JSON list of C-alpha atoms in Angstrom, two decimals:
[
{"chain": "A", "resi": 1, "resn": "MET", "atom": "CA", "xyz": [116.29, 127.99, 114.98]},
{"chain": "A", "resi": 2, "resn": "GLY", "atom": "CA", "xyz": [118.73, 125.36, 116.13]},
{"chain": "A", "resi": 3, "resn": "SER", "atom": "CA", "xyz": [118.95, 121.94, 114.55]},
{"chain": "A", "resi": 4, "resn": "ASN", "atom": "CA", "xyz": [117.32, 120.42, 117.65]},
{"chain": "A", "resi": 5, "resn": "SER", "atom": "CA", "xyz": [114.01, 122.12, 116.85]},
{"chain": "A", "resi": 6, "resn": "LYS", "atom": "CA", "xyz": [113.77, 120.64, 113.36]},
{"chain": "A", "resi": 7, "resn": "ILE", "atom": "CA", "xyz": [111.59, 117.61, 112.88]},
{"chain": "A", "resi": 8, "resn": "ASN", "atom": "CA", "xyz": [112.75, 114.96, 110.48]},
{"chain": "A", "resi": 9, "resn": "ARG", "atom": "CA", "xyz": [110.61, 112.60, 108.43]},
{"chain": "A", "resi": 10, "resn": "ARG", "atom": "CA", "xyz": [111.03, 109.70, 110.86]},
{"chain": "A", "resi": 11, "resn": "LYS", "atom": "CA", "xyz": [109.93, 111.81, 113.86]},
{"chain": "A", "resi": 12, "resn": "PHE", "atom": "CA", "xyz": [107.00, 113.20, 111.89]},
{"chain": "A", "resi": 13, "resn": "ILE", "atom": "CA", "xyz": [105.79, 109.70, 111.02]},
{"chain": "A", "resi": 14, "resn": "GLU", "atom": "CA", "xyz": [106.31, 108.46, 114.59]},
{"chain": "A", "resi": 15, "resn": "ARG", "atom": "CA", "xyz": [104.36, 111.37, 116.09]},
{"chain": "A", "resi": 16, "resn": "GLY", "atom": "CA", "xyz": [101.65, 111.14, 113.45]},
{"chain": "A", "resi": 17, "resn": "ALA", "atom": "CA", "xyz": [101.23, 107.41, 114.07]},
{"chain": "A", "resi": 18, "resn": "LEU", "atom": "CA", "xyz": [100.97, 107.97, 117.82]},
{"chain": "A", "resi": 19, "resn": "GLY", "atom": "CA", "xyz": [98.28, 110.58, 117.24]},
{"chain": "A", "resi": 20, "resn": "LEU", "atom": "CA", "xyz": [96.33, 108.30, 114.92]},
{"chain": "A", "resi": 21, "resn": "MET", "atom": "CA", "xyz": [96.38, 105.49, 117.47]},
{"chain": "A", "resi": 22, "resn": "GLY", "atom": "CA", "xyz": [94.02, 107.53, 119.63]},
{"chain": "A", "resi": 23, "resn": "LEU", "atom": "CA", "xyz": [91.37, 107.94, 116.92]},
{"chain": "A", "resi": 24, "resn": "PRO", "atom": "CA", "xyz": [89.53, 104.69, 117.70]},
{"chain": "A", "resi": 25, "resn": "LEU", "atom": "CA", "xyz": [89.33, 105.72, 121.35]},
{"chain": "A", "resi": 26, "resn": "LEU", "atom": "CA", "xyz": [87.82, 109.06, 120.43]},
{"chain": "A", "resi": 27, "resn": "SER", "atom": "CA", "xyz": [85.36, 107.52, 118.02]},
{"chain": "A", "resi": 28, "resn": "SER", "atom": "CA", "xyz": [84.23, 104.86, 120.48]},
{"chain": "A", "resi": 29, "resn": "GLY", "atom": "CA", "xyz": [82.38, 107.56, 122.42]},
{"chain": "A", "resi": 30, "resn": "LEU", "atom": "CA", "xyz": [80.20, 108.32, 119.42]},
{"chain": "A", "resi": 31, "resn": "ARG", "atom": "CA", "xyz": [77.24, 105.97, 119.29]},
{"chain": "A", "resi": 32, "resn": "SER", "atom": "CA", "xyz": [74.90, 107.52, 116.78]},
{"chain": "A", "resi": 33, "resn": "VAL", "atom": "CA", "xyz": [75.72, 110.02, 114.10]},
{"chain": "A", "resi": 34, "resn": "ALA", "atom": "CA", "xyz": [73.22, 111.77, 111.86]},
{"chain": "A", "resi": 35, "resn": "PRO", "atom": "CA", "xyz": [73.59, 110.69, 108.21]},
{"chain": "A", "resi": 36, "resn": "SER", "atom": "CA", "xyz": [74.32, 114.30, 107.23]},
{"chain": "A", "resi": 37, "resn": "ASP", "atom": "CA", "xyz": [77.24, 114.37, 109.69]},
{"chain": "A", "resi": 38, "resn": "ARG", "atom": "CA", "xyz": [78.87, 111.17, 108.46]},
{"chain": "A", "resi": 39, "resn": "VAL", "atom": "CA", "xyz": [82.19, 111.25, 106.64]},
{"chain": "A", "resi": 40, "resn": "ARG", "atom": "CA", "xyz": [81.89, 109.59, 103.22]},
{"chain": "A", "resi": 41, "resn": "VAL", "atom": "CA", "xyz": [84.95, 107.53, 102.30]},
{"chain": "A", "resi": 42, "resn": "ALA", "atom": "CA", "xyz": [86.10, 105.96, 99.03]},
{"chain": "A", "resi": 43, "resn": "VAL", "atom": "CA", "xyz": [88.66, 103.16, 98.95]},
{"chain": "A", "resi": 44, "resn": "ILE", "atom": "CA", "xyz": [90.88, 102.86, 95.87]},
{"chain": "A", "resi": 45, "resn": "GLY", "atom": "CA", "xyz": [92.80, 99.59, 95.61]},
{"chain": "A", "resi": 46, "resn": "LEU", "atom": "CA", "xyz": [91.10, 96.55, 97.10]},
{"chain": "A", "resi": 47, "resn": "GLY", "atom": "CA", "xyz": [93.86, 94.07, 97.77]},
{"chain": "A", "resi": 48, "resn": "SER", "atom": "CA", "xyz": [94.41, 93.00, 101.35]},
{"chain": "A", "resi": 49, "resn": "GLN", "atom": "CA", "xyz": [95.45, 96.51, 102.49]},
{"chain": "A", "resi": 50, "resn": "GLY", "atom": "CA", "xyz": [92.49, 98.21, 100.82]},
{"chain": "A", "resi": 51, "resn": "ARG", "atom": "CA", "xyz": [90.02, 95.70, 102.28]},
{"chain": "A", "resi": 52, "resn": "SER", "atom": "CA", "xyz": [91.65, 96.31, 105.66]},
{"chain": "A", "resi": 53, "resn": "HIS", "atom": "CA", "xyz": [91.06, 100.05, 105.23]},
{"chain": "A", "resi": 54, "resn": "MET", "atom": "CA", "xyz": [87.46, 99.34, 104.23]},
{"chain": "A", "resi": 55, "resn": "THR", "atom": "CA", "xyz": [86.83, 97.18, 107.31]},
{"chain": "A", "resi": 56, "resn": "TRP", "atom": "CA", "xyz": [88.49, 99.67, 109.66]},
{"chain": "A", "resi": 57, "resn": "PHE", "atom": "CA", "xyz": [86.50, 102.63, 108.30]},
{"chain": "A", "resi": 58, "resn": "ASN", "atom": "CA", "xyz": [83.29, 100.58, 108.37]},
{"chain": "A", "resi": 59, "resn": "ASN", "atom": "CA", "xyz": [83.71, 100.06, 112.12]},
{"chain": "A", "resi": 60, "resn": "LEU", "atom": "CA", "xyz": [83.62, 103.80, 112.78]},
{"chain": "A", "resi": 61, "resn": "PRO", "atom": "CA", "xyz": [80.02, 104.94, 113.35]},
{"chain": "A", "resi": 62, "resn": "GLU", "atom": "CA", "xyz": [80.70, 108.39, 111.91]},
{"chain": "A", "resi": 63, "resn": "VAL", "atom": "CA", "xyz": [81.98, 106.99, 108.60]},
{"chain": "A", "resi": 64, "resn": "GLU", "atom": "CA", "xyz": [80.13, 105.68, 105.55]},
{"chain": "A", "resi": 65, "resn": "ILE", "atom": "CA", "xyz": [81.90, 103.71, 102.82]},
{"chain": "A", "resi": 66, "resn": "ALA", "atom": "CA", "xyz": [80.57, 105.51, 99.75]},
{"chain": "A", "resi": 67, "resn": "ALA", "atom": "CA", "xyz": [82.65, 103.98, 96.96]},
{"chain": "A", "resi": 68, "resn": "LEU", "atom": "CA", "xyz": [85.03, 101.13, 96.17]},
{"chain": "A", "resi": 69, "resn": "CYS", "atom": "CA", "xyz": [87.44, 101.11, 93.23]},
{"chain": "A", "resi": 70, "resn": "ASP", "atom": "CA", "xyz": [89.83, 98.60, 91.69]},
{"chain": "A", "resi": 71, "resn": "LEU", "atom": "CA", "xyz": [90.86, 97.69, 88.15]},
{"chain": "A", "resi": 72, "resn": "ASP", "atom": "CA", "xyz": [90.73, 94.00, 89.04]},
{"chain": "A", "resi": 73, "resn": "THR", "atom": "CA", "xyz": [87.07, 92.95, 88.86]},
{"chain": "A", "resi": 74, "resn": "ILE", "atom": "CA", "xyz": [87.71, 89.91, 91.06]},
{"chain": "A", "resi": 75, "resn": "ARG", "atom": "CA", "xyz": [89.12, 92.07, 93.86]},
{"chain": "A", "resi": 76, "resn": "LEU", "atom": "CA", "xyz": [86.33, 94.58, 93.39]},
{"chain": "A", "resi": 77, "resn": "GLU", "atom": "CA", "xyz": [83.66, 91.90, 93.70]},
{"chain": "A", "resi": 78, "resn": "ARG", "atom": "CA", "xyz": [85.42, 90.29, 96.68]},
{"chain": "A", "resi": 79, "resn": "ALA", "atom": "CA", "xyz": [85.51, 93.63, 98.51]},
{"chain": "A", "resi": 80, "resn": "ARG", "atom": "CA", "xyz": [81.88, 94.42, 97.66]},
{"chain": "A", "resi": 81, "resn": "SER", "atom": "CA", "xyz": [80.82, 91.01, 98.95]},
{"chain": "A", "resi": 82, "resn": "GLN", "atom": "CA", "xyz": [82.87, 91.43, 102.13]},
{"chain": "A", "resi": 83, "resn": "LEU", "atom": "CA", "xyz": [81.36, 94.88, 102.75]},
{"chain": "A", "resi": 84, "resn": "GLN", "atom": "CA", "xyz": [77.83, 93.50, 102.27]},
{"chain": "A", "resi": 85, "resn": "LYS", "atom": "CA", "xyz": [78.55, 90.80, 104.86]},
{"chain": "A", "resi": 86, "resn": "ILE", "atom": "CA", "xyz": [79.87, 93.20, 107.49]},
{"chain": "A", "resi": 87, "resn": "ASN", "atom": "CA", "xyz": [77.40, 95.97, 106.64]},
{"chain": "A", "resi": 88, "resn": "PRO", "atom": "CA", "xyz": [74.22, 94.79, 104.88]},
{"chain": "A", "resi": 89, "resn": "ASP", "atom": "CA", "xyz": [72.98, 98.41, 104.78]},
{"chain": "A", "resi": 90, "resn": "SER", "atom": "CA", "xyz": [75.97, 99.57, 102.73]},
{"chain": "A", "resi": 91, "resn": "ARG", "atom": "CA", "xyz": [75.15, 101.41, 99.53]},
{"chain": "A", "resi": 92, "resn": "ALA", "atom": "CA", "xyz": [78.73, 101.75, 98.32]},
{"chain": "A", "resi": 93, "resn": "GLU", "atom": "CA", "xyz": [79.07, 102.25, 94.58]},
{"chain": "A", "resi": 94, "resn": "ILE", "atom": "CA", "xyz": [81.75, 100.33, 92.73]},
{"chain": "A", "resi": 95, "resn": "PHE", "atom": "CA", "xyz": [84.09, 101.71, 90.08]},
{"chain": "A", "resi": 96, "resn": "SER", "atom": "CA", "xyz": [86.94, 100.43, 87.95]},
{"chain": "A", "resi": 97, "resn": "ASP", "atom": "CA", "xyz": [88.19, 103.95, 87.15]},
{"chain": "A", "resi": 98, "resn": "PHE", "atom": "CA", "xyz": [89.34, 106.10, 90.08]},
{"chain": "A", "resi": 99, "resn": "ARG", "atom": "CA", "xyz": [88.63, 109.30, 88.13]},
{"chain": "A", "resi": 100, "resn": "HIS", "atom": "CA", "xyz": [84.89, 108.76, 88.60]},
{"chain": "A", "resi": 101, "resn": "ILE", "atom": "CA", "xyz": [85.45, 108.91, 92.36]},
{"chain": "A", "resi": 102, "resn": "LEU", "atom": "CA", "xyz": [87.54, 112.07, 92.14]},
{"chain": "A", "resi": 103, "resn": "ASP", "atom": "CA", "xyz": [84.76, 113.73, 90.11]},
{"chain": "A", "resi": 104, "resn": "ARG", "atom": "CA", "xyz": [82.22, 113.18, 92.88]},
{"chain": "A", "resi": 105, "resn": "LYS", "atom": "CA", "xyz": [81.53, 116.09, 95.23]},
{"chain": "A", "resi": 106, "resn": "ASP", "atom": "CA", "xyz": [79.96, 113.92, 97.94]},
{"chain": "A", "resi": 107, "resn": "ILE", "atom": "CA", "xyz": [83.18, 112.04, 98.79]},
{"chain": "A", "resi": 108, "resn": "ASP", "atom": "CA", "xyz": [85.00, 113.51, 101.80]},
{"chain": "A", "resi": 109, "resn": "VAL", "atom": "CA", "xyz": [87.98, 111.14, 102.06]},
{"chain": "A", "resi": 110, "resn": "VAL", "atom": "CA", "xyz": [89.81, 108.95, 99.56]},
{"chain": "A", "resi": 111, "resn": "THR", "atom": "CA", "xyz": [92.18, 106.26, 100.78]},
{"chain": "A", "resi": 112, "resn": "CYS", "atom": "CA", "xyz": [94.60, 104.98, 98.16]},
{"chain": "A", "resi": 113, "resn": "ALA", "atom": "CA", "xyz": [95.77, 101.43, 98.91]},
{"chain": "A", "resi": 114, "resn": "THR", "atom": "CA", "xyz": [97.47, 100.75, 95.62]},
{"chain": "A", "resi": 115, "resn": "PRO", "atom": "CA", "xyz": [101.12, 99.74, 95.16]},
{"chain": "A", "resi": 116, "resn": "ASP", "atom": "CA", "xyz": [103.57, 102.63, 95.63]},
{"chain": "A", "resi": 117, "resn": "HIS", "atom": "CA", "xyz": [104.39, 102.91, 91.94]},
{"chain": "A", "resi": 118, "resn": "TRP", "atom": "CA", "xyz": [100.69, 103.56, 91.15]},
{"chain": "A", "resi": 119, "resn": "HIS", "atom": "CA", "xyz": [100.27, 106.48, 93.59]},
{"chain": "A", "resi": 120, "resn": "ALA", "atom": "CA", "xyz": [101.71, 109.17, 91.31]}
]
């Protein structure tokens, strides 16, 4: 293979981002989704980025926010309160230890919105 056929990190991220931009358009065609077909999401890290993830996922009809996690109890409570306002039917559980989320078999997706040095 020539060097022109190789994809570098920058191109991969660019192409991946372009592909992800179409997800809201695809999901807008879905109006009702059976509870058994919903994707259950957990959000770890509830600063501004994590709450943004939570809000974005909450707007997708095929997604259910199943769990929220943060070490900071103030951020955890703020996110729980925000989720209750935008989705009064939410039954998201709250955790201060991410390992409890990873132990659950009913979680389909985990988004980690913690600072880079905490991802490892």
